[in-house]
Every structure is written in C-alpha cells, then in structure tokens.
Amino acid sequence: MSATQAEVDHPAKKQKMDTDRKIIGTHNGTFHCDEALAVFLLRHTKAYAEADLKRTRDATILGTCSIVVDVGGVYDESKQRFDHHQRGFTEVFGHGFTTKLSSAGLVYKHFGEEIIANRLNTAPQDGKVSTLWLKLYKEFIEAIDAIDNGISQYDTTASSRYRSRTDISTRVSHLNPAWNQPIDSQTLDAQFLKASAVVGQEFMDRVDYYANAWLPARDLVATALAKRTKADPSGKIILFEQFAPWKLEAEQAIAPSEQPVYVIYPDETGGNWRVQAVPVSPESFESRKALPEAWRGVRDEELSKLSGIDRCIFVHASGFIGGNATKEGALQMARAALTL
C-alpha cells in the first residue's frame, strides 16, 4: 500500500503523525549561507534529525514550527527561536569572540557541542569536544556570522590588491538562481537544500580534519616546542622528526622574545629536509626572520659553497624556505641563518 493510500485509509493516524512531526522554519526567497548551515546543523541533532523544513515568511505558519531560524524577529532559546535581525540584537559567541552572531552562530552556540560529539561518536562532556567547538567557531562559523552581518574583516580604508570570492558564503550565494533564471518557490527550495548540503559537508569535513589531524598535530607541536632547546640552545629552532602542520605553534602561549624563528622537518615526499622561516602569523607571508638574503635563489653546489654547509639544495627567492639533503645540514643552515 502506498504512503498516500495509507494516509487516506487512516486519517487519524496521519493526523497524529503530523502533530508529532517536528518542523524547522526559515524564510523563503533568496537564501544565505547562515540559514543554510543552521538548517543542516539542526538536522544533525537528536531533536531535529527527522524534522521537516518549511520556508516561509508567514508568521502564522512560522508559529506552528518547532524551531525557527533567521526569521521572525525573536531570539529566545526557551521558545526555540533563533533570529538575529531584530533591533537590539547583540548576541555574540563569547569565549573571547565579539562578532555578532547570525542564525548559523546562534544554532552552533546552542547545539554545536552536541553535533560535534555525535560526529565523533563520543559524549558532549569529552574534553576534546569543547576544544573543537571553539576551534570550529574560530575557523569556520565566525566568518559566516560576520559576512551575514556585514562586518568587514579588516579595519582599513585601503582598497584590496585583489579579490577573493571563493569563500563558502559566496559559493552559497551563487546557488541562488540568476536574475534571468526561474525563481519560483520550488526551484528556490531545491537550491536551498543543495546549498545546505554544500555548506554542511564543508563543515563536517572541517570537524573531521580538526578532530583527526589538527588535535594530534597540536600535541606534536607542543612536544617539539618543549624540546626546542635540544635542537639549539637559543630555543629559536624547532625540530620535527616527521612532517606535521607546525604552524600550530601559534596556538601555544609563547613570549615574543622566546618565539621560534626556524622550523626543521623532513620533506613529505623527497626524503630531504626543509628549513622554513616561521611567519609572523599563520596567515602572513612575512617571516619573523627570513633566510639570509645572500642565499636566496641560489641552489645546490653553489649554495653549499656560499654557505659553507654541505649538501644544500636550495633557498627560495623570498627566503621563506630552504632545503638540505640531511637533517644535520638543515640544522646547520638554520643555526647559521640565526647569526646572519
């Protein structure tokens, strides 16, 4: 028997199912990254995993929804209402973050730890859940909040040197139909579901990365930092016996005068060793101390003769990285560079 026929034959049963069924409400029309992610996140909670979705601005219909995001003019957790457009709304994530929340940030603030715990198949009380909850807000959610609320990334009036329009908020906006394409409600709803899946999958990919790669790497970096005076008495050189995302050293609380300058690590594929200058910040192209200017752009035997260090391979023209065939050679390059 088809579902439709069953509903006809058992109207009382259908009515009870409709009453029990939870509904997520959000606005219809053009969609944005924040509510697309908010809906995805809710569908990864126990309470709303099986919920239906209703996209409308009709207040009467929204009033029948179990939870409403990004519309309605109300933020009230007790009523499961999560809008951020109303006058006087100033909610932020806390924990040092000051960016005004969008619907994505609101849902993440209240449900994020449960969602991460579910993804990791662990309890919300697990210590790493809280760590990842804060990390994911910083690295993923906060930008969505800021963009939706019209908050500039930089306090500057200078024009940018180039445009970068591949952020997730922009990619979601491009999933809205173009001005000369059909903009009926059915098309918009279908595109919204696509957008929700796109931003949601990227969020889950980030959860997996930070849980399975970033957390272990952070432990390796903490260990290497604690032992850095063994690589060089100055403490300015960090040695890794295996490749790891070492820029996580910025996550550690180190006084400026004690911050490392160079990192030594094995090449991921070539069997050689790298010496890399630590940037002033993880996103910066400026180094705390670039490799010596005289070495830059020089290679192989010529570089070995110039530096007095055997088996050199190269130093990049900008001085941010160099290579040597051996670990000891890379260490010698870093130690020499400290004094030049």
Short mmCIF file of N, CA, C and O in Angstrom, two decimals, residues 164-225:
data_model
loop_
_atom_site.label_atom_id
_atom_site.label_comp_id
_atom_site.label_asym_id
_atom_site.label_seq_id
_atom_site.Cartn_x
_atom_site.Cartn_y
_atom_site.Cartn_z
N SER A 164 39.04 37.96 -3.64
CA SER A 164 38.91 36.52 -3.38
C SER A 164 37.45 36.25 -3.07
O SER A 164 36.95 36.65 -2.03
N ARG A 165 36.74 35.59 -4.00
CA ARG A 165 35.32 35.36 -3.86
C ARG A 165 35.00 33.87 -3.91
O ARG A 165 34.06 33.43 -4.57
N THR A 166 35.84 33.08 -3.23
CA THR A 166 35.62 31.64 -3.18
C THR A 166 35.28 31.17 -1.77
O THR A 166 35.27 29.98 -1.51
N ASP A 167 34.99 32.12 -0.86
CA ASP A 167 34.59 31.71 0.49
C ASP A 167 33.24 31.02 0.42
O ASP A 167 32.47 31.15 -0.54
N ILE A 168 32.92 30.26 1.47
CA ILE A 168 31.71 29.45 1.47
C ILE A 168 30.45 30.30 1.38
O ILE A 168 29.48 29.91 0.73
N SER A 169 30.44 31.48 1.99
CA SER A 169 29.26 32.34 1.90
C SER A 169 29.00 32.76 0.46
O SER A 169 27.85 32.79 0.00
N THR A 170 30.05 33.09 -0.28
CA THR A 170 29.89 33.48 -1.67
C THR A 170 29.44 32.30 -2.52
O THR A 170 28.57 32.44 -3.39
N ARG A 171 30.02 31.13 -2.26
CA ARG A 171 29.64 29.95 -3.04
C ARG A 171 28.17 29.60 -2.83
O ARG A 171 27.46 29.21 -3.77
N VAL A 172 27.69 29.76 -1.61
CA VAL A 172 26.27 29.51 -1.34
C VAL A 172 25.41 30.55 -2.06
O VAL A 172 24.38 30.21 -2.66
N SER A 173 25.80 31.81 -2.02
CA SER A 173 25.00 32.84 -2.68
C SER A 173 24.86 32.57 -4.17
O SER A 173 23.83 32.87 -4.78
N HIS A 174 25.91 31.98 -4.77
CA HIS A 174 25.87 31.69 -6.21
C HIS A 174 24.91 30.55 -6.54
O HIS A 174 24.61 30.33 -7.74
N LEU A 175 24.43 29.84 -5.54
CA LEU A 175 23.46 28.77 -5.79
C LEU A 175 22.04 29.31 -5.91
O LEU A 175 21.13 28.59 -6.32
N ASN A 176 21.83 30.57 -5.55
CA ASN A 176 20.55 31.20 -5.84
C ASN A 176 20.40 31.35 -7.35
O ASN A 176 21.38 31.60 -8.06
N PRO A 177 19.20 31.19 -7.88
CA PRO A 177 19.01 31.38 -9.32
C PRO A 177 19.44 32.78 -9.76
O PRO A 177 19.26 33.75 -9.02
N ALA A 178 20.00 32.87 -10.94
CA ALA A 178 20.37 34.18 -11.51
C ALA A 178 19.11 34.96 -11.84
O ALA A 178 18.01 34.42 -11.91
N TRP A 179 19.28 36.24 -12.06
CA TRP A 179 18.14 37.12 -12.30
C TRP A 179 17.29 36.68 -13.49
O TRP A 179 16.08 36.92 -13.54
N ASN A 180 17.94 36.02 -14.48
CA ASN A 180 17.22 35.63 -15.70
C ASN A 180 16.93 34.13 -15.74
O ASN A 180 16.73 33.55 -16.80
N GLN A 181 16.90 33.50 -14.55
CA GLN A 181 16.51 32.11 -14.42
C GLN A 181 15.20 32.02 -13.64
O GLN A 181 14.82 32.97 -12.95
N PRO A 182 14.50 30.89 -13.73
CA PRO A 182 13.26 30.74 -12.96
C PRO A 182 13.47 30.95 -11.47
O PRO A 182 14.45 30.44 -10.90
N ILE A 183 12.59 31.71 -10.82
CA ILE A 183 12.74 32.00 -9.40
C ILE A 183 11.46 31.59 -8.67
O ILE A 183 11.02 32.24 -7.74
N ASP A 184 10.84 30.51 -9.12
CA ASP A 184 9.66 30.02 -8.44
C ASP A 184 10.06 29.35 -7.13
O ASP A 184 11.23 28.98 -6.92
N SER A 185 9.11 29.19 -6.23
CA SER A 185 9.40 28.66 -4.90
C SER A 185 9.97 27.25 -4.95
O SER A 185 10.84 26.90 -4.14
N GLN A 186 9.52 26.44 -5.88
CA GLN A 186 10.01 25.07 -5.96
C GLN A 186 11.48 25.05 -6.32
O GLN A 186 12.28 24.30 -5.74
N THR A 187 11.87 25.89 -7.28
CA THR A 187 13.29 25.97 -7.67
C THR A 187 14.14 26.48 -6.51
O THR A 187 15.21 25.94 -6.22
N LEU A 188 13.67 27.53 -5.86
CA LEU A 188 14.43 28.10 -4.74
C LEU A 188 14.58 27.11 -3.60
O LEU A 188 15.66 26.99 -3.01
N ASP A 189 13.52 26.36 -3.29
CA ASP A 189 13.60 25.38 -2.21
C ASP A 189 14.59 24.28 -2.55
O ASP A 189 15.37 23.82 -1.69
N ALA A 190 14.60 23.84 -3.80
CA ALA A 190 15.54 22.80 -4.23
C ALA A 190 16.97 23.30 -4.14
O ALA A 190 17.88 22.58 -3.69
N GLN A 191 17.20 24.54 -4.56
CA GLN A 191 18.54 25.12 -4.49
C GLN A 191 18.97 25.35 -3.04
O GLN A 191 20.15 25.22 -2.71
N PHE A 192 18.02 25.69 -2.19
CA PHE A 192 18.35 25.86 -0.77
C PHE A 192 18.86 24.55 -0.18
O PHE A 192 19.85 24.54 0.56
N LEU A 193 18.19 23.45 -0.48
CA LEU A 193 18.63 22.15 0.03
C LEU A 193 20.03 21.81 -0.48
O LEU A 193 20.85 21.25 0.25
N LYS A 194 20.30 22.18 -1.73
CA LYS A 194 21.63 21.96 -2.29
C LYS A 194 22.66 22.80 -1.54
O LYS A 194 23.75 22.31 -1.18
N ALA A 195 22.32 24.06 -1.28
CA ALA A 195 23.22 24.96 -0.56
C ALA A 195 23.47 24.45 0.86
O ALA A 195 24.61 24.48 1.36
N SER A 196 22.43 23.99 1.51
CA SER A 196 22.56 23.47 2.87
C SER A 196 23.50 22.27 2.90
O SER A 196 24.34 22.14 3.80
N ALA A 197 23.39 21.40 1.88
CA ALA A 197 24.27 20.24 1.81
C ALA A 197 25.72 20.64 1.54
O ALA A 197 26.66 20.07 2.12
N VAL A 198 25.91 21.66 0.69
CA VAL A 198 27.27 22.10 0.36
C VAL A 198 27.98 22.66 1.59
O VAL A 198 29.10 22.26 1.92
N VAL A 199 27.34 23.61 2.27
CA VAL A 199 27.98 24.23 3.43
C VAL A 199 28.08 23.23 4.58
O VAL A 199 29.06 23.22 5.33
N GLY A 200 27.08 22.36 4.70
CA GLY A 200 27.11 21.36 5.76
C GLY A 200 28.22 20.35 5.58
O GLY A 200 28.91 19.99 6.54
N GLN A 201 28.43 19.90 4.34
CA GLN A 201 29.50 18.95 4.09
C GLN A 201 30.86 19.58 4.37
O GLN A 201 31.76 18.93 4.93
N GLU A 202 31.01 20.85 4.00
CA GLU A 202 32.28 21.51 4.28
C GLU A 202 32.51 21.64 5.79
O GLU A 202 33.63 21.46 6.28
N PHE A 203 31.44 21.93 6.53
CA PHE A 203 31.56 22.00 7.98
C PHE A 203 31.99 20.64 8.54
O PHE A 203 32.91 20.56 9.37
N MET A 204 31.35 19.57 8.12
CA MET A 204 31.68 18.24 8.63
C MET A 204 33.11 17.84 8.24
O MET A 204 33.81 17.19 9.02
N ASP A 205 33.53 18.23 7.04
CA ASP A 205 34.92 17.96 6.64
C ASP A 205 35.90 18.66 7.59
O ASP A 205 36.95 18.11 7.94
N ARG A 206 35.56 19.88 8.01
CA ARG A 206 36.41 20.60 8.94
C ARG A 206 36.41 19.94 10.32
O ARG A 206 37.45 19.86 10.98
N VAL A 207 35.24 19.46 10.74
CA VAL A 207 35.19 18.74 12.02
C VAL A 207 36.12 17.53 11.97
O VAL A 207 36.92 17.30 12.88
N ASP A 208 36.03 16.77 10.88
CA ASP A 208 36.87 15.57 10.75
C ASP A 208 38.35 15.93 10.74
O ASP A 208 39.18 15.27 11.37
N TYR A 209 38.70 17.00 10.01
CA TYR A 209 40.11 17.40 9.95
C TYR A 209 40.63 17.82 11.32
O TYR A 209 41.69 17.36 11.76
N TYR A 210 39.89 18.67 11.99
CA TYR A 210 40.38 19.16 13.27
C TYR A 210 40.42 18.05 14.32
O TYR A 210 41.30 18.05 15.19
N ALA A 211 39.49 17.12 14.25
CA ALA A 211 39.49 16.01 15.21
C ALA A 211 40.60 15.01 14.92
O ALA A 211 41.28 14.55 15.85
N ASN A 212 40.82 14.69 13.65
CA ASN A 212 41.71 13.59 13.29
C ASN A 212 43.11 14.02 12.88
O ASN A 212 44.02 13.19 12.84
N ALA A 213 43.29 15.30 12.55
CA ALA A 213 44.61 15.78 12.13
C ALA A 213 45.11 16.92 13.00
O ALA A 213 46.25 16.90 13.47
N TRP A 214 44.27 17.91 13.23
CA TRP A 214 44.71 19.08 13.98
C TRP A 214 45.01 18.75 15.44
O TRP A 214 46.06 19.16 15.97
N LEU A 215 44.13 18.03 16.12
CA LEU A 215 44.38 17.70 17.52
C LEU A 215 45.67 16.89 17.71
O LEU A 215 46.50 17.24 18.55
N PRO A 216 45.89 15.81 16.93
CA PRO A 216 47.17 15.09 17.07
C PRO A 216 48.38 15.96 16.74
O PRO A 216 49.42 15.87 17.40
N ALA A 217 48.26 16.80 15.71
CA ALA A 217 49.37 17.68 15.34
C ALA A 217 49.67 18.67 16.45
O ALA A 217 50.83 19.00 16.71
N ARG A 218 48.63 19.17 17.09
CA ARG A 218 48.83 20.12 18.18
C ARG A 218 49.65 19.50 19.30
O ARG A 218 50.51 20.16 19.89
N ASP A 219 49.43 18.23 19.57
CA ASP A 219 50.22 17.53 20.59
C ASP A 219 51.69 17.41 20.16
O ASP A 219 52.60 17.58 20.98
N LEU A 220 51.91 17.12 18.87
CA LEU A 220 53.28 17.01 18.36
C LEU A 220 54.00 18.36 18.46
O LEU A 220 55.18 18.43 18.83
N VAL A 221 53.29 19.42 18.12
CA VAL A 221 53.88 20.75 18.18
C VAL A 221 54.22 21.13 19.62
O VAL A 221 55.30 21.67 19.90
N ALA A 222 53.32 20.84 20.54
CA ALA A 222 53.57 21.15 21.95
C ALA A 222 54.81 20.41 22.45
O ALA A 222 55.64 20.99 23.18
N THR A 223 54.97 19.15 22.04
CA THR A 223 56.14 18.38 22.45
C THR A 223 57.42 18.96 21.85
O THR A 223 58.44 19.10 22.54
N ALA A 224 57.38 19.31 20.56
CA ALA A 224 58.56 19.87 19.89
C ALA A 224 58.95 21.21 20.50
O ALA A 224 60.14 21.51 20.66
N LEU A 225 57.97 22.03 20.84
CA LEU A 225 58.27 23.31 21.47
C LEU A 225 58.91 23.13 22.83
O LEU A 225 59.84 23.86 23.19
#
